Amino acid sequence: MKSLKGTALIMLIALLIGSGFTNHKKTKQPLHIQIKTILKARELWVNLTFSNQSKQPIYLNKLDIGMSPRLMNKLFLVKEGGQEIAYTGVMVKRRTPTLEDFVLLEPGKSVKTSIRLDQSYAFKPGKHRYIIQYSHYHGSPNDESILNEFTSNPYSFSFSAVPK
């Protein structure tokens, strides 16, 4: 009798799983990040568009979205042939950010930035195919306990690096 109840329970669970009872709907991310690479006179740049898709304002750290003259942190995962290429750029230890260090992105609004990549990642000489993905944590100037990870979809591109 016990084995019959156990079998019935297992069958019920399988039926619920198969019927979509445990369907995990993909929720819309609050921040959509669009990536596009651009070549400017042999320099590799990435154009980013950060779009707030939520109903709440989102704070983004200006340095971590490219609103600085130079890349100051590893913001991207860059892979070639499944292998991550090294971030060789500057790593800056910073003070606790203040309100002036953030851009407030209201619901439905976007901000665009450009970041030069070829000086900060170890691209191989010659033409190679790469996949890049933005991934970084952003806090809030109003609440230090808030820490949101924002990640883009992977973006594929080709780049011909010149030997150094």
Short mmCIF file of the C-alpha atoms (twelve columns), coordinates in Angstrom:
data_MODEL
# 
_entry.id   MODEL 
# 
loop_
_atom_site.group_PDB 
_atom_site.id 
_atom_site.type_symbol 
_atom_site.label_atom_id 
_atom_site.label_alt_id 
_atom_site.label_comp_id 
_atom_site.label_asym_id 
_atom_site.label_seq_id 
_atom_site.Cartn_x 
_atom_site.Cartn_y 
_atom_site.Cartn_z 
_atom_site.pdbx_PDB_model_num 
ATOM 1   C CA . MET A 1   0.000  0.000  0.000   1 
ATOM 2   C CA . LYS A 2   2.839  2.396  0.888   1 
ATOM 3   C CA . SER A 3   4.574  1.738  -2.427  1 
ATOM 4   C CA . LEU A 4   1.313  2.427  -4.285  1 
ATOM 5   C CA . LYS A 5   0.995  5.829  -2.546  1 
ATOM 6   C CA . GLY A 6   4.658  6.582  -3.328  1 
ATOM 7   C CA . THR A 7   4.180  5.625  -6.962  1 
ATOM 8   C CA . ALA A 8   1.017  7.748  -7.185  1 
ATOM 9   C CA . LEU A 9   2.867  10.713 -5.673  1 
ATOM 10  C CA . ILE A 10  5.741  10.367 -8.133  1 
ATOM 11  C CA . MET A 11  3.272  10.133 -11.031 1 
ATOM 12  C CA . LEU A 12  1.426  13.231 -9.810  1 
ATOM 13  C CA . ILE A 13  4.666  15.203 -9.569  1 
ATOM 14  C CA . ALA A 14  5.701  14.073 -13.058 1 
ATOM 15  C CA . LEU A 15  2.273  15.039 -14.417 1 
ATOM 16  C CA . LEU A 16  2.466  18.498 -12.817 1 
ATOM 17  C CA . ILE A 17  5.969  19.072 -14.157 1 
ATOM 18  C CA . GLY A 18  4.994  17.852 -17.610 1 
ATOM 19  C CA . SER A 19  1.847  19.995 -17.687 1 
ATOM 20  C CA . GLY A 20  3.737  23.191 -17.061 1 
ATOM 21  C CA . PHE A 21  2.609  23.590 -13.441 1 
ATOM 22  C CA . THR A 22  6.187  24.471 -12.593 1 
ATOM 23  C CA . ASN A 23  6.622  26.601 -15.703 1 
ATOM 24  C CA . HIS A 24  9.306  29.204 -15.089 1 
ATOM 25  C CA . LYS A 25  8.251  32.217 -17.083 1 
ATOM 26  C CA . LYS A 26  11.157 34.285 -18.251 1 
ATOM 27  C CA . THR A 27  10.683 37.633 -16.606 1 
ATOM 28  C CA . LYS A 28  11.557 40.832 -18.387 1 
ATOM 29  C CA . GLN A 29  14.841 42.221 -17.121 1 
ATOM 30  C CA . PRO A 30  14.558 45.706 -15.597 1 
ATOM 31  C CA . LEU A 31  17.531 46.943 -17.623 1 
ATOM 32  C CA . HIS A 32  18.052 46.039 -21.273 1 
ATOM 33  C CA . ILE A 33  21.648 46.465 -22.442 1 
ATOM 34  C CA . GLN A 34  22.341 46.609 -26.159 1 
ATOM 35  C CA . ILE A 35  25.921 46.120 -27.388 1 
ATOM 36  C CA . LYS A 36  27.410 46.963 -30.763 1 
ATOM 37  C CA . THR A 37  31.092 47.015 -31.679 1 
ATOM 38  C CA . ILE A 38  32.550 49.676 -33.969 1 
ATOM 39  C CA . LEU A 39  35.978 49.995 -35.596 1 
ATOM 40  C CA . LYS A 40  37.399 53.526 -35.646 1 
ATOM 41  C CA . ALA A 41  40.830 53.756 -37.311 1 
ATOM 42  C CA . ARG A 42  41.896 50.289 -36.031 1 
ATOM 43  C CA . GLU A 43  40.516 51.042 -32.553 1 
ATOM 44  C CA . LEU A 44  37.818 48.718 -31.241 1 
ATOM 45  C CA . TRP A 45  34.945 50.516 -29.522 1 
ATOM 46  C CA . VAL A 46  31.760 49.161 -28.010 1 
ATOM 47  C CA . ASN A 47  28.602 51.245 -28.087 1 
ATOM 48  C CA . LEU A 48  26.227 50.511 -25.224 1 
ATOM 49  C CA . THR A 49  22.588 51.466 -24.795 1 
ATOM 50  C CA . PHE A 50  21.108 51.008 -21.319 1 
ATOM 51  C CA . SER A 51  17.284 51.071 -21.388 1 
ATOM 52  C CA . ASN A 52  15.135 51.019 -18.254 1 
ATOM 53  C CA . GLN A 53  12.279 48.567 -18.949 1 
ATOM 54  C CA . SER A 54  10.941 48.634 -15.396 1 
ATOM 55  C CA . LYS A 55  8.456  50.899 -13.649 1 
ATOM 56  C CA . GLN A 56  11.094 52.004 -11.147 1 
ATOM 57  C CA . PRO A 57  14.046 54.367 -11.599 1 
ATOM 58  C CA . ILE A 58  17.442 52.649 -11.841 1 
ATOM 59  C CA . TYR A 59  20.757 54.116 -10.716 1 
ATOM 60  C CA . LEU A 60  23.806 53.309 -12.838 1 
ATOM 61  C CA . ASN A 61  27.364 54.075 -11.770 1 
ATOM 62  C CA . LYS A 62  28.793 56.411 -14.427 1 
ATOM 63  C CA . LEU A 63  32.241 54.780 -14.462 1 
ATOM 64  C CA . ASP A 64  30.709 51.336 -14.888 1 
ATOM 65  C CA . ILE A 65  28.688 52.235 -17.976 1 
ATOM 66  C CA . GLY A 66  31.430 54.086 -19.851 1 
ATOM 67  C CA . MET A 67  30.817 57.695 -18.874 1 
ATOM 68  C CA . SER A 68  34.535 58.212 -18.263 1 
ATOM 69  C CA . PRO A 69  37.417 58.864 -20.652 1 
ATOM 70  C CA . ARG A 70  38.890 55.412 -19.998 1 
ATOM 71  C CA . LEU A 71  37.760 51.943 -18.957 1 
ATOM 72  C CA . MET A 72  38.505 51.657 -15.227 1 
ATOM 73  C CA . ASN A 73  37.258 48.169 -14.399 1 
ATOM 74  C CA . LYS A 74  36.530 44.790 -15.960 1 
ATOM 75  C CA . LEU A 75  32.999 45.341 -17.248 1 
ATOM 76  C CA . PHE A 76  32.911 42.724 -19.990 1 
ATOM 77  C CA . LEU A 77  33.377 39.018 -20.368 1 
ATOM 78  C CA . VAL A 78  35.163 38.563 -23.708 1 
ATOM 79  C CA . LYS A 79  35.684 35.083 -25.155 1 
ATOM 80  C CA . GLU A 80  37.397 33.700 -28.230 1 
ATOM 81  C CA . GLY A 81  36.793 30.055 -29.097 1 
ATOM 82  C CA . GLY A 82  35.141 29.479 -25.721 1 
ATOM 83  C CA . GLN A 83  38.177 30.791 -23.813 1 
ATOM 84  C CA . GLU A 84  38.007 34.034 -21.865 1 
ATOM 85  C CA . ILE A 85  40.570 36.607 -22.903 1 
ATOM 86  C CA . ALA A 86  42.283 38.566 -20.160 1 
ATOM 87  C CA . TYR A 87  41.324 42.028 -19.015 1 
ATOM 88  C CA . THR A 88  44.589 43.981 -19.062 1 
ATOM 89  C CA . GLY A 89  43.212 47.436 -18.382 1 
ATOM 90  C CA . VAL A 90  43.279 49.644 -15.340 1 
ATOM 91  C CA . MET A 91  41.727 48.444 -12.080 1 
ATOM 92  C CA . VAL A 92  41.013 51.433 -9.880  1 
ATOM 93  C CA . LYS A 93  40.167 51.206 -6.215  1 
ATOM 94  C CA . ARG A 94  37.525 53.834 -5.686  1 
ATOM 95  C CA . ARG A 95  35.974 55.644 -2.801  1 
ATOM 96  C CA . THR A 96  32.374 54.964 -1.834  1 
ATOM 97  C CA . PRO A 97  30.275 56.451 -4.660  1 
ATOM 98  C CA . THR A 98  28.151 59.522 -4.002  1 
ATOM 99  C CA . LEU A 99  25.013 60.739 -5.768  1 
ATOM 100 C CA . GLU A 100 27.163 62.598 -8.344  1 
ATOM 101 C CA . ASP A 101 28.749 59.274 -9.390  1 
ATOM 102 C CA . PHE A 102 25.430 57.896 -10.652 1 
ATOM 103 C CA . VAL A 103 23.082 58.554 -13.534 1 
ATOM 104 C CA . LEU A 104 19.397 58.133 -12.704 1 
ATOM 105 C CA . LEU A 105 17.608 56.261 -15.459 1 
ATOM 106 C CA . GLU A 106 13.873 56.873 -15.271 1 
ATOM 107 C CA . PRO A 107 11.391 54.202 -16.480 1 
ATOM 108 C CA . GLY A 108 11.282 54.046 -20.270 1 
ATOM 109 C CA . LYS A 109 14.456 56.141 -20.659 1 
ATOM 110 C CA . SER A 110 17.841 55.173 -22.139 1 
ATOM 111 C CA . VAL A 111 21.434 56.309 -21.949 1 
ATOM 112 C CA . LYS A 112 24.111 55.634 -24.593 1 
ATOM 113 C CA . THR A 113 27.864 55.369 -24.045 1 
ATOM 114 C CA . SER A 114 30.996 54.284 -25.913 1 
ATOM 115 C CA . ILE A 115 34.012 52.501 -24.475 1 
ATOM 116 C CA . ARG A 116 37.321 51.696 -26.176 1 
ATOM 117 C CA . LEU A 117 38.136 47.994 -25.751 1 
ATOM 118 C CA . ASP A 118 41.338 47.229 -27.632 1 
ATOM 119 C CA . GLN A 119 43.529 48.937 -24.989 1 
ATOM 120 C CA . SER A 120 41.987 46.971 -22.111 1 
ATOM 121 C CA . TYR A 121 41.654 43.372 -23.300 1 
ATOM 122 C CA . ALA A 122 44.309 40.947 -24.593 1 
ATOM 123 C CA . PHE A 123 43.002 40.497 -28.133 1 
ATOM 124 C CA . LYS A 124 45.078 38.042 -30.184 1 
ATOM 125 C CA . PRO A 125 46.966 39.361 -33.223 1 
ATOM 126 C CA . GLY A 126 45.178 38.682 -36.497 1 
ATOM 127 C CA . LYS A 127 41.494 38.290 -37.234 1 
ATOM 128 C CA . HIS A 128 39.453 36.375 -34.677 1 
ATOM 129 C CA . ARG A 129 35.792 35.936 -33.778 1 
ATOM 130 C CA . TYR A 130 34.837 37.019 -30.251 1 
ATOM 131 C CA . ILE A 131 31.795 37.022 -28.004 1 
ATOM 132 C CA . ILE A 132 31.360 39.894 -25.582 1 
ATOM 133 C CA . GLN A 133 28.913 40.295 -22.725 1 
ATOM 134 C CA . TYR A 134 28.474 43.212 -20.332 1 
ATOM 135 C CA . SER A 135 28.090 42.112 -16.707 1 
ATOM 136 C CA . HIS A 136 28.463 44.349 -13.700 1 
ATOM 137 C CA . TYR A 137 26.903 45.150 -10.340 1 
ATOM 138 C CA . HIS A 138 25.320 48.540 -9.715  1 
ATOM 139 C CA . GLY A 139 24.340 49.923 -6.338  1 
ATOM 140 C CA . SER A 140 22.248 52.861 -5.268  1 
ATOM 141 C CA . PRO A 141 23.418 56.138 -3.736  1 
ATOM 142 C CA . ASN A 142 20.337 56.051 -1.503  1 
ATOM 143 C CA . ASP A 143 20.679 52.537 -0.089  1 
ATOM 144 C CA . GLU A 144 24.000 50.692 0.267   1 
ATOM 145 C CA . SER A 145 22.200 47.356 0.658   1 
ATOM 146 C CA . ILE A 146 20.960 47.489 -2.950  1 
ATOM 147 C CA . LEU A 147 23.219 45.734 -5.431  1 
ATOM 148 C CA . ASN A 148 21.832 44.763 -8.831  1 
ATOM 149 C CA . GLU A 149 23.677 42.685 -11.392 1 
ATOM 150 C CA . PHE A 150 22.956 43.870 -14.910 1 
ATOM 151 C CA . THR A 151 23.965 41.615 -17.789 1 
ATOM 152 C CA . SER A 152 23.594 41.953 -21.536 1 
ATOM 153 C CA . ASN A 153 22.974 39.221 -24.043 1 
ATOM 154 C CA . PRO A 154 26.177 37.879 -25.636 1 
ATOM 155 C CA . TYR A 155 27.218 39.755 -28.782 1 
ATOM 156 C CA . SER A 156 29.415 38.196 -31.482 1 
ATOM 157 C CA . PHE A 157 31.928 40.195 -33.535 1 
ATOM 158 C CA . SER A 158 35.166 39.864 -35.521 1 
ATOM 159 C CA . PHE A 159 38.257 41.919 -34.799 1 
ATOM 160 C CA . SER A 160 41.710 42.053 -36.372 1 
ATOM 161 C CA . ALA A 161 44.145 43.077 -33.692 1 
ATOM 162 C CA . VAL A 162 47.548 44.449 -34.709 1 
ATOM 163 C CA . PRO A 163 50.568 42.761 -33.068 1 
ATOM 164 C CA . LYS A 164 51.927 44.864 -30.216 1 
# 
